[in-house]
CSV table of C-alpha atoms in Angstrom, one decimal:
chain,number,residue,atom,x,y,z
A,1,MET,CA,40.5,-14.6,-34.1
A,2,ASN,CA,43.0,-14.6,-37.0
A,3,HIS,CA,46.6,-13.8,-36.3
A,4,SER,CA,47.4,-12.8,-39.9
A,5,SER,CA,44.6,-10.2,-40.0
A,6,ASN,CA,45.7,-8.7,-36.8
A,7,LEU,CA,49.3,-8.5,-38.0
A,8,ASN,CA,48.1,-6.9,-41.3
A,9,SER,CA,46.2,-4.2,-39.4
A,10,LEU,CA,49.3,-3.6,-37.3
A,11,ASN,CA,51.5,-3.3,-40.3
A,12,SER,CA,49.2,-0.9,-42.1
A,13,THR,CA,49.0,1.2,-38.9
A,14,LEU,CA,52.8,1.2,-38.8
A,15,SER,CA,53.1,2.3,-42.4
A,16,LEU,CA,50.7,5.2,-41.8
A,17,ASN,CA,52.3,6.2,-38.6
A,18,THR,CA,55.9,6.0,-37.6
A,19,ALA,CA,55.0,6.1,-33.9
A,20,VAL,CA,55.4,3.1,-31.7
A,21,VAL,CA,52.8,0.4,-32.3
A,22,HIS,CA,51.5,-1.6,-29.4
A,23,PRO,CA,49.2,-4.6,-30.2
A,24,PRO,CA,45.9,-4.7,-28.3
A,25,PHE,CA,46.9,-8.2,-27.0
A,26,PHE,CA,49.4,-11.0,-27.1
A,27,PHE,CA,48.8,-14.7,-27.7
A,28,ILE,CA,50.6,-16.9,-25.1
A,29,ASN,CA,51.6,-20.0,-27.1
A,30,GLY,CA,53.0,-21.8,-24.0
A,31,PHE,CA,52.8,-25.6,-23.8
A,32,HIS,CA,52.4,-26.2,-27.6
A,33,ASN,CA,51.9,-29.9,-28.6
A,34,ILE,CA,52.9,-31.3,-25.2
A,35,PRO,CA,51.2,-34.6,-24.7
A,36,HIS,CA,49.0,-35.0,-21.5
A,37,ALA,CA,49.6,-31.3,-20.7
A,38,LYS,CA,46.4,-31.1,-18.6
A,39,TYR,CA,47.9,-33.5,-16.1
A,40,TYR,CA,50.7,-31.0,-15.7
A,41,TYR,CA,48.3,-28.2,-15.1
A,42,VAL,CA,46.6,-30.3,-12.4
A,43,PHE,CA,50.0,-30.8,-10.8
A,44,LEU,CA,50.7,-27.1,-10.9
A,45,CYS,CA,47.3,-26.5,-9.3
A,46,PHE,CA,48.3,-28.8,-6.4
A,47,VAL,CA,51.7,-26.9,-6.2
A,48,PHE,CA,49.9,-23.6,-6.0
A,49,VAL,CA,47.5,-24.7,-3.2
A,50,VAL,CA,50.4,-26.1,-1.1
A,51,SER,CA,52.5,-23.0,-1.7
A,52,VAL,CA,49.7,-20.7,-0.6
A,53,LEU,CA,48.8,-22.7,2.5
A,54,GLY,CA,52.4,-23.3,3.5
A,55,ASN,CA,53.6,-19.7,3.0
A,56,SER,CA,50.5,-18.2,4.6
A,57,PHE,CA,51.0,-20.4,7.7
A,58,VAL,CA,54.7,-19.3,7.9
A,59,ILE,CA,53.6,-15.6,7.7
A,60,PHE,CA,50.9,-16.2,10.3
A,61,VAL,CA,53.3,-18.0,12.7
A,62,ILE,CA,56.1,-15.5,12.5
A,63,TYR,CA,53.7,-12.6,12.8
A,64,ILE,CA,51.8,-13.7,16.0
A,65,GLU,CA,54.7,-15.4,17.8
A,66,ARG,CA,57.0,-12.9,19.5
A,67,SER,CA,59.9,-15.3,19.9
A,68,PHE,CA,60.2,-15.4,16.1
A,69,HIS,CA,60.6,-11.6,15.9
A,70,THR,CA,64.3,-12.0,15.2
A,71,PRO,CA,66.6,-10.9,12.2
A,72,LYS,CA,66.7,-14.5,10.9
A,73,TYR,CA,62.9,-14.9,10.9
A,74,MET,CA,62.4,-11.5,9.5
A,75,GLY,CA,64.3,-12.8,6.4
A,76,VAL,CA,62.2,-15.9,6.4
A,77,PHE,CA,59.0,-13.8,6.6
A,78,ASN,CA,60.2,-11.8,3.6
A,79,LEU,CA,61.0,-15.1,1.7
A,80,ALA,CA,57.5,-16.4,2.4
A,81,VAL,CA,56.0,-13.1,1.1
A,82,ALA,CA,58.1,-13.3,-2.0
A,83,ASP,CA,57.1,-17.0,-2.5
A,84,LEU,CA,53.4,-16.2,-2.0
A,85,GLY,CA,53.6,-13.3,-4.5
A,86,GLU,CA,55.4,-15.3,-7.2
A,87,SER,CA,53.0,-18.2,-6.9
A,88,THR,CA,50.0,-15.9,-7.1
A,89,ALA,CA,51.4,-13.9,-10.0
A,90,LEU,CA,52.3,-17.0,-12.0
A,91,ILE,CA,50.2,-20.1,-11.5
A,92,PRO,CA,46.6,-18.8,-11.5
A,93,ASN,CA,47.3,-16.9,-14.6
A,94,LEU,CA,48.9,-19.9,-16.2
A,95,MET,CA,45.9,-22.1,-15.3
A,96,ALA,CA,43.4,-19.6,-16.7
A,97,THR,CA,45.5,-19.3,-19.9
A,98,PHE,CA,45.9,-22.9,-20.8
A,99,LEU,CA,43.4,-25.0,-18.8
A,100,PHE,CA,40.5,-22.8,-19.9
A,101,ASP,CA,41.9,-21.9,-23.4
A,102,SER,CA,42.1,-18.2,-22.7
A,103,GLN,CA,45.5,-17.6,-24.3
A,104,TYR,CA,44.9,-14.0,-25.4
A,105,ILE,CA,46.1,-11.4,-22.9
A,106,SER,CA,45.8,-7.6,-23.2
A,107,TYR,CA,49.0,-5.5,-23.7
A,108,ASP,CA,48.7,-3.8,-20.3
A,109,ALA,CA,47.9,-7.0,-18.4
A,110,CYS,CA,50.8,-8.7,-20.1
A,111,LEU,CA,53.2,-6.0,-18.8
A,112,ALA,CA,51.7,-6.3,-15.3
A,113,ASN,CA,52.1,-10.1,-15.4
A,114,MET,CA,55.8,-9.7,-16.5
A,115,PHE,CA,56.4,-7.2,-13.7
A,116,PHE,CA,55.0,-9.2,-10.8
A,117,VAL,CA,56.5,-12.6,-11.9
A,118,PHE,CA,60.0,-11.3,-12.3
A,119,TYR,CA,59.7,-9.0,-9.3
A,120,PHE,CA,58.9,-11.7,-6.8
A,121,SER,CA,61.2,-14.2,-8.4
A,122,PHE,CA,64.2,-11.9,-8.2
A,123,LEU,CA,63.2,-10.9,-4.6
A,124,GLN,CA,63.5,-14.6,-3.7
A,125,ALA,CA,67.1,-14.7,-4.9
A,126,LEU,CA,68.1,-11.6,-3.0
A,127,THR,CA,66.4,-12.8,0.2
A,128,LEU,CA,68.2,-16.2,-0.1
A,129,THR,CA,71.5,-14.2,-0.3
A,130,ILE,CA,70.5,-12.2,2.9
A,131,LEU,CA,69.8,-15.5,4.7
A,132,ALA,CA,73.1,-16.8,3.5
A,133,TYR,CA,74.7,-13.7,5.1
A,134,ASP,CA,72.8,-14.5,8.3
A,135,ARG,CA,74.3,-18.1,8.4
A,136,LEU,CA,77.8,-16.8,7.6
A,137,VAL,CA,77.8,-14.4,10.6
A,138,ALA,CA,76.2,-17.0,12.8
A,139,ILE,CA,78.9,-19.6,12.2
A,140,CYS,CA,82.0,-17.5,11.5
A,141,PHE,CA,81.4,-14.9,14.1
A,142,PRO,CA,79.1,-16.6,16.7
A,143,LEU,CA,80.0,-14.3,19.6
A,144,ARG,CA,79.4,-11.1,17.6
A,145,TYR,CA,76.2,-12.4,15.8
A,146,HIS,CA,73.7,-10.4,17.8
A,147,ALA,CA,75.8,-7.3,17.5
A,148,ILE,CA,76.2,-7.6,13.7
A,149,VAL,CA,72.9,-9.2,12.6
A,150,THR,CA,70.4,-6.8,14.2
A,151,MET,CA,66.8,-6.1,13.3
A,152,PRO,CA,67.6,-2.6,11.8
A,153,ALA,CA,70.5,-4.1,9.7
A,154,ILE,CA,68.3,-6.8,8.3
A,155,ALA,CA,65.4,-4.3,7.7
A,156,VAL,CA,67.8,-2.1,5.7
A,157,MET,CA,69.0,-5.0,3.6
A,158,LEU,CA,65.4,-6.2,2.9
A,159,ALA,CA,64.2,-2.7,2.1
A,160,ALA,CA,67.2,-2.3,-0.3
A,161,ALA,CA,66.3,-5.6,-1.9
A,162,TRP,CA,62.7,-4.5,-2.5
A,163,GLY,CA,63.7,-1.1,-3.8
A,164,ILE,CA,66.5,-2.2,-6.1
A,165,THR,CA,64.4,-5.0,-7.5
A,166,ALA,CA,61.4,-2.6,-8.1
A,167,LEU,CA,63.7,-0.1,-9.9
A,168,PHE,CA,65.1,-2.6,-12.3
A,169,ILE,CA,61.9,-4.4,-13.1
A,170,ILE,CA,60.1,-1.1,-13.7
A,171,LEU,CA,62.9,-0.2,-16.1
A,172,LEU,CA,62.6,-3.7,-17.7
A,173,ALA,CA,58.9,-3.3,-18.3
A,174,THR,CA,59.2,0.4,-19.4
A,175,LEU,CA,61.7,-0.5,-22.1
A,176,ILE,CA,59.1,-2.8,-23.6
A,177,THR,CA,56.8,0.2,-24.2
A,178,ARG,CA,59.3,1.7,-26.7
A,179,LEU,CA,59.0,-1.4,-29.0
A,180,SER,CA,56.8,-1.7,-32.0
A,181,PHE,CA,55.3,-5.2,-32.6
A,182,CYS,CA,54.6,-5.8,-36.3
A,183,LYS,CA,56.1,-9.2,-36.8
A,184,SER,CA,54.1,-11.4,-34.5
A,185,ILE,CA,52.1,-11.3,-31.3
A,186,VAL,CA,52.7,-15.0,-30.4
A,187,VAL,CA,54.7,-15.3,-27.2
A,188,LYS,CA,56.5,-18.6,-27.1
A,189,SER,CA,56.3,-19.0,-23.3
A,190,TYR,CA,53.9,-19.9,-20.6
A,191,PHE,CA,53.5,-16.3,-19.3
A,192,CYS,CA,54.5,-12.8,-20.5
A,193,ASP,CA,58.1,-13.6,-20.5
A,194,HIS,CA,60.5,-10.7,-21.2
A,195,GLY,CA,62.9,-12.4,-23.7
A,196,PRO,CA,60.3,-14.0,-26.0
A,197,ILE,CA,58.3,-10.7,-26.1
A,198,PHE,CA,61.1,-8.2,-26.9
A,199,ARG,CA,62.4,-10.5,-29.7
A,200,LEU,CA,59.0,-10.1,-31.4
A,201,ALA,CA,59.7,-6.3,-32.0
A,202,CYS,CA,60.3,-5.0,-35.4
A,203,ASN,CA,62.5,-2.0,-34.2
A,204,ASP,CA,65.8,-2.0,-32.4
A,205,TYR,CA,65.6,-4.0,-29.2
A,206,LEU,CA,69.3,-3.8,-28.2
A,207,PRO,CA,68.5,-1.9,-24.9
A,208,ASN,CA,66.0,-4.6,-24.0
A,209,TYR,CA,68.6,-7.3,-24.7
A,210,ILE,CA,71.2,-5.5,-22.6
A,211,MET,CA,68.7,-5.0,-19.8
A,212,ALA,CA,67.8,-8.6,-19.8
A,213,TYR,CA,71.4,-9.7,-19.3
A,214,ALA,CA,71.9,-7.0,-16.7
A,215,CYS,CA,69.0,-8.5,-14.7
A,216,ILE,CA,70.2,-12.0,-15.1
A,217,ILE,CA,73.7,-11.1,-13.8
A,218,LEU,CA,72.4,-8.9,-11.0
A,219,PHE,CA,69.5,-11.0,-9.7
A,220,LEU,CA,70.7,-14.5,-10.6
A,221,TYR,CA,74.4,-15.0,-11.1
A,222,LEU,CA,75.6,-12.4,-8.6
A,223,PRO,CA,73.4,-13.6,-5.7
A,224,PHE,CA,74.4,-17.2,-6.5
A,225,VAL,CA,78.1,-16.3,-6.5
A,226,LEU,CA,77.7,-14.4,-3.2
A,227,THR,CA,75.9,-17.4,-1.7
A,228,VAL,CA,78.5,-19.8,-2.8
A,229,LEU,CA,81.3,-17.6,-1.4
A,230,SER,CA,79.5,-17.4,1.9
A,231,TYR,CA,79.5,-21.2,2.1
A,232,VAL,CA,83.2,-21.3,1.2
A,233,PHE,CA,83.9,-19.2,4.3
A,234,ILE,CA,81.4,-21.3,6.3
A,235,ALA,CA,83.2,-24.5,5.2
A,236,GLY,CA,86.5,-22.9,6.4
A,237,ALA,CA,85.0,-22.1,9.8
A,238,LEU,CA,83.6,-25.6,10.1
A,239,PHE,CA,87.0,-27.2,9.7
A,240,LYS,CA,88.2,-25.1,12.7
A,241,ILE,CA,85.6,-26.6,15.0
A,242,SER,CA,87.3,-29.3,16.9
A,243,SER,CA,84.3,-31.3,18.2
A,244,GLN,CA,82.4,-33.5,15.9
A,245,GLU,CA,79.2,-32.7,17.6
A,246,GLY,CA,79.7,-28.9,17.3
A,247,ARG,CA,80.5,-29.3,13.6
A,248,PHE,CA,77.4,-31.4,13.0
A,249,LYS,CA,75.2,-28.9,14.8
A,250,ALA,CA,76.6,-26.0,12.6
A,251,ILE,CA,76.1,-28.0,9.4
A,252,LYS,CA,72.5,-28.8,10.5
A,253,THR,CA,71.7,-25.1,10.8
A,254,CYS,CA,72.8,-24.5,7.2
A,255,SER,CA,71.3,-27.7,5.6
A,256,ALA,CA,67.9,-26.2,5.0
A,257,HIS,CA,69.2,-23.1,3.5
A,258,LEU,CA,71.5,-25.1,1.2
A,259,MET,CA,68.6,-27.1,-0.1
A,260,LEU,CA,66.6,-24.0,-0.9
A,261,VAL,CA,69.6,-22.5,-2.8
A,262,ALA,CA,69.9,-25.8,-4.8
A,263,ILE,CA,66.2,-25.9,-5.5
A,264,TYR,CA,66.0,-22.3,-6.6
A,265,TYR,CA,69.3,-21.9,-8.6
A,266,LEU,CA,70.3,-25.2,-10.2
A,267,PRO,CA,67.2,-25.7,-12.5
A,268,ILE,CA,67.2,-22.0,-13.7
A,269,ILE,CA,71.0,-21.8,-14.2
A,270,GLY,CA,71.0,-25.2,-15.9
A,271,THR,CA,68.3,-24.1,-18.3
A,272,TYR,CA,70.1,-20.9,-19.2
A,273,ILE,CA,73.4,-22.7,-19.8
A,274,ALA,CA,71.6,-25.4,-21.9
A,275,ALA,CA,69.8,-22.7,-23.9
A,276,ASP,CA,73.1,-20.8,-24.6
A,277,THR,CA,75.3,-23.9,-25.4
A,278,HIS,CA,72.8,-26.2,-27.1
A,279,THR,CA,69.6,-26.1,-29.1
A,280,LEU,CA,67.1,-26.5,-26.4
A,281,HIS,CA,63.6,-27.4,-27.5
A,282,PRO,CA,61.1,-24.7,-26.6
A,283,ASN,CA,58.8,-27.2,-24.8
A,284,ALA,CA,61.8,-28.4,-22.7
A,285,ARG,CA,62.7,-24.9,-21.8
A,286,ILE,CA,59.1,-24.1,-20.9
A,287,ILE,CA,58.7,-27.2,-18.7
A,288,ASN,CA,62.1,-26.6,-17.0
A,289,THR,CA,61.6,-23.0,-16.2
A,290,SER,CA,58.0,-23.4,-15.1
A,291,LEU,CA,59.0,-26.1,-12.7
A,292,ALA,CA,62.0,-24.0,-11.5
A,293,MET,CA,59.6,-21.1,-10.8
A,294,ALA,CA,56.7,-23.1,-9.3
A,295,LEU,CA,58.4,-25.6,-7.0
A,296,PRO,CA,60.6,-23.4,-4.8
A,297,PRO,CA,57.7,-21.4,-3.3
A,298,MET,CA,56.1,-24.8,-2.4
A,299,MET,CA,59.3,-26.3,-1.0
A,300,ASN,CA,60.6,-23.3,0.9
A,301,PRO,CA,58.2,-23.3,3.8
A,302,ILE,CA,58.3,-27.1,4.2
A,303,ILE,CA,62.1,-27.3,4.2
A,304,TYR,CA,63.1,-24.0,5.9
A,305,VAL,CA,60.4,-23.4,8.5
A,306,LEU,CA,57.9,-26.1,9.0
A,307,ASN,CA,60.7,-28.7,9.5
A,308,THR,CA,62.5,-26.7,12.3
A,309,GLU,CA,62.2,-27.6,15.9
A,310,GLU,CA,61.1,-24.1,17.0
A,311,VAL,CA,58.1,-24.1,14.6
A,312,LYS,CA,57.2,-27.7,15.4
A,313,GLU,CA,57.1,-26.8,19.1
A,314,PHE,CA,55.0,-23.7,18.5
A,315,SER,CA,52.6,-25.7,16.2
A,316,LYS,CA,52.2,-28.3,19.0
A,317,LYS,CA,51.5,-25.5,21.5
A,318,LEU,CA,49.0,-23.8,19.2
A,319,PHE,CA,47.2,-27.1,18.5
A,320,LYS,CA,47.0,-27.9,22.2
A,321,ARG,CA,45.7,-24.4,23.0
A,322,THR,CA,43.1,-24.7,20.3
A,323,THR,CA,42.0,-28.1,21.7
A,324,VAL,CA,41.7,-26.7,25.2
A,325,TYR,CA,39.6,-23.8,24.0
A,326,SER,CA,37.4,-26.2,22.0
A,327,GLU,CA,36.8,-28.2,25.2
A,328,LEU,CA,36.0,-24.9,27.0
A,329,GLU,CA,33.5,-23.9,24.4
A,330,GLU,CA,31.9,-27.4,24.4
A,331,ASN,CA,31.7,-27.4,28.3
A,332,ARG,CA,30.2,-23.9,28.2
A,333,LYS,CA,27.4,-25.0,25.8
A,334,ASN,CA,26.7,-28.1,28.0
A,335,GLY,CA,26.7,-26.0,31.2
A,336,LYS,CA,29.6,-27.8,32.7
A,337,VAL,CA,31.0,-24.8,34.7
A,338,GLY,CA,33.4,-26.8,36.9
A,339,GLY,CA,34.9,-28.6,33.9
A,340,ALA,CA,35.4,-25.2,32.2
A,341,LYS,CA,37.3,-23.9,35.2
A,342,GLU,CA,39.6,-26.9,35.2
A,343,ASN,CA,40.2,-26.4,31.5
A,344,CYS,CA,40.9,-22.7,32.1
A,345,ALA,CA,43.8,-23.8,34.3
A,346,SER,CA,45.1,-26.0,31.5
A,347,ALA,CA,44.8,-23.2,29.0
A,348,ASP,CA,46.8,-20.9,31.3
A,349,PHE,CA,49.5,-23.5,31.5
A,350,TRP,CA,49.9,-23.6,27.7
A,351,ILE,CA,49.8,-19.8,27.3
């Protein structure tokens, strides 16, 4: 399909009608002239599989195990849902677009893709901030932790995060619909990215520009600053702990969250700063931002949940329980009633 003929038809339509002109589709240019790009797509496929398996396991474990029904794990559950949502919204679409040379995307599908990718990405940032608040209260006010960080309080924070994020992203996508596209339909990104799309418009896109920066400040810089401030107060509290063992234990409870914050924020903020202060090559920006959005959903469950002692113990118990029930089933098939009874006692022990 010819880009110039499509643009000519759009221009003729615009000249005949002063109403807003929406193209039937966009062309996602993405990884243009990047050598060995298919290897990168295979890597992203691996990242997606690990992300889905890891976050699904975290959601399953927290849901079925009552000991994890706490404010902290409610936040972790929310983070896993956001990770799963972002991976599903971003990577399969990226694979279908570039690995199978299907770079045309309809206008409505493009807006939907934009909504879900940004929605779950921003939700990750707010959830990390809520988890930072949880660590702040746990270390700075340990005796009052259970009175301050309650299930209703965390539920209200998470509900507010979902609602505020939805409100802003709906507004972000709605403002795109007021734009006319008569210059180009080629989006220089790897998905329906907001900035590269609104800059294609041939009418005034100042509201979109303002909204883009408002979202960056509200969902990127502000959560990052609040998280850093929480760790400033945590560091102050750590210096007041006299015993070396107590201080190490407190640091250990924060280390996983700190790694997640670094993995999420540093690549994105670094890319934004580089783009604003230097001439960043489009391919470099695309690689950096795609990695920054794809890797955290894979790393979060590994670092924050699967590596914790509580989840390790539960996984061992679940594995042993599964093994016992497998033996029960095998004995039942073989008619070994006595062995089954003995194994029933073992199963009761692990339950």
